[in-house]
Amino acid sequence: MSITIRRKRGDTFRPRFLRDGGLDGVSIAASLRFTGVEVPLQPAVLDPVEGLFELVSPGDTAAWPTGRAALDIKFSRAGQMARTETLFVQMLEAITP
């Protein structure tokens, strides 16, 4: 099943996720890839016991290209790695300035 997150350029990018099993001792890494552009995302753990976290873009999204970008999330713990299925982000042009 493919998941697509829709956002508009210029809006804050902070999608929220929930990982089963919690986040105790887990490192998170992710980046968003448009064609020819990679945007590193910073994880922000909100509740490590419940596994709640956000992926935050520290910069302004106004200059991001419109179109579809790919994203997966890498979890690492004790030398083991696992990645989520690939998610997609559809960046749309903002209408209201």
CSV table of C-alpha atoms in Angstrom, one decimal:
chain,number,residue,atom,x,y,z
A,1,MET,CA,0.0,0.0,0.0
A,2,SER,CA,1.4,3.3,-1.0
A,3,ILE,CA,1.0,6.4,1.3
A,4,THR,CA,1.1,9.9,-0.1
A,5,ILE,CA,1.3,13.0,2.2
A,6,ARG,CA,0.2,16.2,0.6
A,7,ARG,CA,1.7,19.6,1.6
A,8,LYS,CA,1.8,23.0,0.1
A,9,ARG,CA,5.0,24.9,-0.6
A,10,GLY,CA,5.8,27.5,2.1
A,11,ASP,CA,3.9,25.5,4.8
A,12,THR,CA,5.8,24.1,7.8
A,13,PHE,CA,6.9,20.5,7.2
A,14,ARG,CA,6.6,18.4,10.4
A,15,PRO,CA,4.7,15.1,9.6
A,16,ARG,CA,4.1,13.0,12.7
A,17,PHE,CA,4.6,9.2,12.9
A,18,LEU,CA,4.1,6.4,15.4
A,19,ARG,CA,6.5,3.5,15.6
A,20,ASP,CA,5.3,0.3,17.2
A,21,GLY,CA,7.5,-0.9,20.0
A,22,GLY,CA,8.7,2.6,21.1
A,23,LEU,CA,11.9,4.4,20.4
A,24,ASP,CA,14.0,3.6,23.5
A,25,GLY,CA,17.6,3.3,22.2
A,26,VAL,CA,16.5,3.8,18.6
A,27,SER,CA,18.2,6.3,16.2
A,28,ILE,CA,16.1,7.8,13.4
A,29,ALA,CA,17.3,9.1,10.0
A,30,ALA,CA,15.3,10.3,7.0
A,31,SER,CA,15.6,12.5,3.9
A,32,LEU,CA,13.1,13.6,1.3
A,33,ARG,CA,14.1,13.1,-2.3
A,34,PHE,CA,12.8,15.1,-5.2
A,35,THR,CA,14.3,14.6,-8.7
A,36,GLY,CA,17.8,16.2,-8.3
A,37,VAL,CA,17.1,17.6,-4.8
A,38,GLU,CA,17.6,16.0,-1.4
A,39,VAL,CA,16.2,17.5,1.8
A,40,PRO,CA,17.6,16.1,5.1
A,41,LEU,CA,15.0,15.8,7.8
A,42,GLN,CA,15.6,16.0,11.5
A,43,PRO,CA,13.8,13.6,13.8
A,44,ALA,CA,12.1,15.1,16.9
A,45,VAL,CA,11.0,12.4,19.4
A,46,LEU,CA,7.9,13.5,21.2
A,47,ASP,CA,7.1,10.3,23.3
A,48,PRO,CA,9.8,7.6,23.2
A,49,VAL,CA,7.7,5.1,25.1
A,50,GLU,CA,4.7,5.4,22.7
A,51,GLY,CA,7.1,5.7,19.7
A,52,LEU,CA,5.7,9.2,18.7
A,53,PHE,CA,8.0,11.4,16.6
A,54,GLU,CA,8.1,14.0,13.9
A,55,LEU,CA,10.3,14.6,10.9
A,56,VAL,CA,11.2,18.2,10.8
A,57,SER,CA,12.5,20.3,7.9
A,58,PRO,CA,14.6,23.1,9.5
A,59,GLY,CA,14.4,25.3,6.4
A,60,ASP,CA,11.7,27.1,4.5
A,61,THR,CA,9.7,24.9,2.1
A,62,ALA,CA,8.8,27.8,-0.2
A,63,ALA,CA,11.8,27.0,-2.5
A,64,TRP,CA,11.0,23.2,-2.7
A,65,PRO,CA,10.1,22.0,-6.1
A,66,THR,CA,6.5,21.0,-6.7
A,67,GLY,CA,5.7,17.4,-7.5
A,68,ARG,CA,6.3,14.0,-6.0
A,69,ALA,CA,9.1,13.3,-3.6
A,70,ALA,CA,10.1,9.9,-2.0
A,71,LEU,CA,10.8,9.3,1.7
A,72,ASP,CA,11.7,6.4,3.9
A,73,ILE,CA,12.6,6.3,7.5
A,74,LYS,CA,15.6,4.3,8.8
A,75,PHE,CA,15.5,3.0,12.4
A,76,SER,CA,18.8,1.8,14.0
A,77,ARG,CA,19.3,0.0,17.3
A,78,ALA,CA,22.2,-2.1,18.6
A,79,GLY,CA,23.8,-2.5,15.1
A,80,GLN,CA,20.5,-3.5,13.4
A,81,MET,CA,18.7,-1.4,10.8
A,82,ALA,CA,15.2,-1.4,9.4
A,83,ARG,CA,13.5,1.0,6.9
A,84,THR,CA,9.9,1.8,6.4
A,85,GLU,CA,8.2,1.3,3.1
A,86,THR,CA,8.7,4.2,0.8
A,87,LEU,CA,6.2,7.0,1.4
A,88,PHE,CA,5.6,9.9,-1.0
A,89,VAL,CA,5.2,13.6,-0.4
A,90,GLN,CA,3.2,15.5,-3.0
A,91,MET,CA,4.3,19.2,-2.9
A,92,LEU,CA,1.6,21.5,-4.3
A,93,GLU,CA,1.8,25.1,-5.2
A,94,ALA,CA,0.3,27.4,-2.6
A,95,ILE,CA,-2.5,29.6,-3.9
A,96,THR,CA,-2.9,32.1,-1.1
A,97,PRO,CA,0.3,34.2,-0.5
